[in-house]
Structure formats: C-alpha cells, structure tokens
Coordinates of C-alpha atoms in Angstrom, one line a residue:
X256 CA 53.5 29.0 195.6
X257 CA 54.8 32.3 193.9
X258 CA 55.0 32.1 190.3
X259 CA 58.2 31.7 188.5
X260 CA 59.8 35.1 187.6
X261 CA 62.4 32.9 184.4
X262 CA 61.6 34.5 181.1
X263 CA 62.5 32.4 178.4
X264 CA 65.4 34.7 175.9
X265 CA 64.2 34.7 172.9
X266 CA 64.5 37.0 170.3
X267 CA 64.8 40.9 171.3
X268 CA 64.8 40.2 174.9
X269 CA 68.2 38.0 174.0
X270 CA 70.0 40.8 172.4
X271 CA 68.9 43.3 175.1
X272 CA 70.3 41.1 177.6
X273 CA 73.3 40.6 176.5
X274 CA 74.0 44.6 176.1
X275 CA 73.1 44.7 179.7
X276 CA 76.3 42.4 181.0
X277 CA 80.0 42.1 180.5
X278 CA 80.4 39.3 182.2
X279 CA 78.8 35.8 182.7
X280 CA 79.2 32.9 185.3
X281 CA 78.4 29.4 184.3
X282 CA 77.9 26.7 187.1
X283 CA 79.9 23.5 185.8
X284 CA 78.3 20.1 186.7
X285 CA 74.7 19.6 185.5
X286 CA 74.9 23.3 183.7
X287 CA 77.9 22.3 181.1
X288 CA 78.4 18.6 181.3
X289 CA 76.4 16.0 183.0
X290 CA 78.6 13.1 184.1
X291 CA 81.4 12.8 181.3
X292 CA 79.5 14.2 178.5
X293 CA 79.1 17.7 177.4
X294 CA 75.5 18.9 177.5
X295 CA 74.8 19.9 173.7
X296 CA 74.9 23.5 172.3
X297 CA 76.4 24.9 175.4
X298 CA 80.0 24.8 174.4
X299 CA 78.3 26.4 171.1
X300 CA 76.5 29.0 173.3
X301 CA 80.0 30.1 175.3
X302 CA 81.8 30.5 172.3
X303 CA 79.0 32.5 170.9
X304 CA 79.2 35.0 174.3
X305 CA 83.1 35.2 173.4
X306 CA 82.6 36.0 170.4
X307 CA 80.1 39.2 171.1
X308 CA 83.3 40.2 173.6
X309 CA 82.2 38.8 177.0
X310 CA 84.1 37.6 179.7
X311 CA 83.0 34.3 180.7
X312 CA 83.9 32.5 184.0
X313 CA 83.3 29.1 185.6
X314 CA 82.4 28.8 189.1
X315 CA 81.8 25.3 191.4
X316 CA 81.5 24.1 194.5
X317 CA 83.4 20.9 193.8
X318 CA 86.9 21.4 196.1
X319 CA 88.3 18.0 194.8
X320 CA 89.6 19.4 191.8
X321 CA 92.2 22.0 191.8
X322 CA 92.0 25.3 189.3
X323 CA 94.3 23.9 187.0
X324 CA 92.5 20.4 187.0
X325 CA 88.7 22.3 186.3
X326 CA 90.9 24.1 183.3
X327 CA 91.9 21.0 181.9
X328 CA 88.1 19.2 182.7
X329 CA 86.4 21.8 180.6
X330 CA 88.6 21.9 177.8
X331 CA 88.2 18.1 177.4
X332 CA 84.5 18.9 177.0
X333 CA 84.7 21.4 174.4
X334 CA 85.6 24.8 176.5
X335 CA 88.3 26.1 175.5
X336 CA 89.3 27.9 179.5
X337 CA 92.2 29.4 180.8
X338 CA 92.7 28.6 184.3
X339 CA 92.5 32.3 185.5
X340 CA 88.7 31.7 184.2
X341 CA 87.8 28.9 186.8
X342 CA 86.5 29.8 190.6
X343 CA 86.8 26.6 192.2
X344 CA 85.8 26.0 196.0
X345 CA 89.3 24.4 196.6
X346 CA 90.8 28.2 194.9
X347 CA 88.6 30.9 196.1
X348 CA 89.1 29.1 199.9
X349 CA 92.5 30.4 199.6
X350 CA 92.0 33.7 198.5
X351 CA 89.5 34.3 201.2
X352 CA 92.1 33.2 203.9
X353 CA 94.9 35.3 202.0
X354 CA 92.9 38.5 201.3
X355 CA 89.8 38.3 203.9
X356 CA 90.7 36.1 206.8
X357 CA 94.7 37.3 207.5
X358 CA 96.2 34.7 209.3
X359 CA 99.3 37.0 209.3
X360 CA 101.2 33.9 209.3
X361 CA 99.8 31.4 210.7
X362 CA 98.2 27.9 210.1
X363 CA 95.3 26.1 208.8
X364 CA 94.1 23.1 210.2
X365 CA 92.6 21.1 207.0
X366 CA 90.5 18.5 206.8
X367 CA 89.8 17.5 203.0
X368 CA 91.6 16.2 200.6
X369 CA 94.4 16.7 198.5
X370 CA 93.1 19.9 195.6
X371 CA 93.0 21.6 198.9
X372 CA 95.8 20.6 200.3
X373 CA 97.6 21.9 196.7
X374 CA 96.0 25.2 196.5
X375 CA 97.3 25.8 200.1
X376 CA 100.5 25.4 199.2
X377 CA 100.5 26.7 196.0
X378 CA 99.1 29.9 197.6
X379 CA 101.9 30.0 200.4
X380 CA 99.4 28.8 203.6
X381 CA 101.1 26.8 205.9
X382 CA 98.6 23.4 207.1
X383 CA 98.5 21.0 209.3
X384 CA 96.5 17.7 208.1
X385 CA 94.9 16.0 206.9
X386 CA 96.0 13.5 209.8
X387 CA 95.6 10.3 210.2
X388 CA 93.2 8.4 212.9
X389 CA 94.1 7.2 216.0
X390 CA 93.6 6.5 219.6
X391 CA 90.3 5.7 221.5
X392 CA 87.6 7.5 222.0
X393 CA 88.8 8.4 225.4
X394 CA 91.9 9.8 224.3
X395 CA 89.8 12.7 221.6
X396 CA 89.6 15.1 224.0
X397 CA 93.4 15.5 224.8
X398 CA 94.6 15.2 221.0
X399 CA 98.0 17.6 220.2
X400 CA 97.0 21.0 218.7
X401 CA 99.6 23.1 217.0
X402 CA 99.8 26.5 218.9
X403 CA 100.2 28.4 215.2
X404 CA 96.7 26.9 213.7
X405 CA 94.7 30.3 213.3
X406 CA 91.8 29.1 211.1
X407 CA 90.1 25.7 210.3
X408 CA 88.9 24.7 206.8
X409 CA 87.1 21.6 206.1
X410 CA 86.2 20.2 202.5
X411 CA 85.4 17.3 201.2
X412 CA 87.2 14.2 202.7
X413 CA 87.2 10.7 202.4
X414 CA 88.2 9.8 205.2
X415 CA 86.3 12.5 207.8
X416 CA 85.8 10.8 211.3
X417 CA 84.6 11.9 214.7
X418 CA 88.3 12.7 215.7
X419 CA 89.0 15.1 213.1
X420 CA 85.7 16.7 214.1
X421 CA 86.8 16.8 217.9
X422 CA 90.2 18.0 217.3
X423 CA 88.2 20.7 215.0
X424 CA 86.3 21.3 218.2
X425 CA 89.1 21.7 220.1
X426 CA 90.5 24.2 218.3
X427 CA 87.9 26.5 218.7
X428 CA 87.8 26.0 222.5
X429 CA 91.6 26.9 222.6
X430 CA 90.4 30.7 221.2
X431 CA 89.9 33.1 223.3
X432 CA 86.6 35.1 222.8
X433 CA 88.7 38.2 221.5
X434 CA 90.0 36.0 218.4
X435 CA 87.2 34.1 217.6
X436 CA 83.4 33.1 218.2
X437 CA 83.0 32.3 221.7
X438 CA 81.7 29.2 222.7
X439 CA 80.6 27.7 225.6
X440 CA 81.0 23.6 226.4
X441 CA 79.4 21.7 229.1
X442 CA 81.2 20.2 231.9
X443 CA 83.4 17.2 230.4
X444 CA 81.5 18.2 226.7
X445 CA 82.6 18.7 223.6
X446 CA 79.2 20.1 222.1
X447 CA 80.1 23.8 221.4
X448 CA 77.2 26.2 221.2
X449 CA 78.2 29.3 219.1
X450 CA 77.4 32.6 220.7
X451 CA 77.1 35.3 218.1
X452 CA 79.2 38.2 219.2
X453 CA 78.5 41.5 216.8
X454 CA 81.6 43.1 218.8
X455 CA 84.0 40.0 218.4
X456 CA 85.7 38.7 215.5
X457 CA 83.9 35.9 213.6
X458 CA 86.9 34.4 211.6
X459 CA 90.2 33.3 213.5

C-alpha cells in the first residue's frame, strides 16, 4: 500500500498554503455537517478563509436539492452562502447541457426527481418526465418517444423502474451513429453494448 501523501497544516505550512490559492471548494455532507448538525469549527474555519480574502465555494453530488435549497441548507448550519457559491449536481447538469452539450433546442428525457426537474426549467431546457409507469412487460419495447428528446439525464429517483430504463434504452437506439454513441442490440434485445467511436460524437 503506498503511503499517504496528507500533511497535516500546521503552522508555516498553513500560511504558505493559503498564499498559494484564491479559491477553495468544500464538499458538503460529511465535510461541513454530518446529518443535521454542523461539524464544529468548520463554519469557524470558512469564515476565517473569507476573512484572509478567499473565495470559497460548495460543491455536492446530492441532485435532490436545488441551488437555492443548498443556499438556504448551509446557512441554517452556520454558513453564511450566497447561492452563486453552491455547485450542486442538479445545477451544474444544466450548465453542461446549456454550454457543453447544445441541444440547440431540443429535449431532455429526465428521470429524477423534482430539484432537477426545477433547474431545467429554471435554466430554459425543455423535458419530458419523469413519467409515470405503465403497461406490461411486453408492451416496454414499443413505448412513445418524443422525436425532439436530444439528450437523456438520469438522477436520483424514487420511483426508477425497468421501464424508465428501457424507454432510456430506446432512446439511444433511435440515434443514429452520426449523433450519438453507436450501439449495437441483439435480435429482439434491448442490452445495448456501447461502441466507442473517437470520430463520432459522444453526447446527443
């Protein structure tokens, strides 16, 4: 096992540090809170960082809170945010599908829940879903699909199911290989096998 390259900042090594960044990034659950109790001296610690003029940003993973909600988490702990300060998973979907993916107007098919569903539409993406369940199992393979769906993003849910996943899978059969990763099915399957393609787009 290689040996752990953490230093602990003490001293010198603390100052020197913190003239070497502008900016810091704090992960949110289990770094600044754990459960629904601040995590003591961090709050402390951020305001300290502030104070010596850095910028200081919160990042997660969590897409069931939108960036507004996060905002209004951490200031109930003792973090006094501004919403521009919060990278959510539900937020930073939507600037990657408004800056990096271009759907150039066209839809999302979503499948999570609803901090998604708001940062869609707050960000001006049109969606489809999440849709309720229904028919048998024979019926999956011929579900409707919405001509206009360039892109698929799936998040948390509650309620995920196999037919979400095979209408997900349909989707991406409906692409043709210059839009999207090709994918190649077995006769009466619906167990895609990716095929990376350097000279094809990867996203929709």
């Amino acid at each position: 096992m290689a040996a752990s390259k953490c230093v602990k900042l003490t001293g010198a090594l603390t100052q020197e540090l913190l003239k070497s960044v502008d900016n810091v990034l704090f992960d949110c659950d289990g770094v600044l809170w754990h459960v629904d109790s601040a995590i003591a001296g961090v709050s402390e610690v951020v305001k300290l960082l502030r104070k010596k003029n850095k910028w200081v940003f919160f990042m997660t993973n969590n897409n069931t809170k939108t960036q507004e909600l996060y905002a209004q988490t951490l200031c109930k702990m003792g973090f006094e945010t501004m919403k521009e300060e919060v990278f959510g998973n539900a937020y930073c979907t939507t600037l990657h599908l408004k800056q990096v993916t271009c759907l150039n107007g066209g839809k999302v098919y979503l499948i999570g829940g609803k901090a998604l569903s708001e940062e869609l539409a707050k960000a001006g993406i049109s969606y489809v879903g999440p849709d309720p369940v229904f028919g048998a199992m024979s019926d999956w393979g011929s579900v409707p699909l919405d001509p206009d769906v360039k892109s698929i993003v799936v998040g948390f849910s509650e309620h995920f199911s196999y037919l979400k996943l095979t209408k997900v899978l349909c989707y991406l059969k409906q692409r043709s290989p210059t839009t999207g990763p090709r994918t190649r099915y077995r006769e009466g399957a619906l167990k895609p096998k990716v095929v990376d393609n350097h000279e094809t787009k990867r996203s929709f």
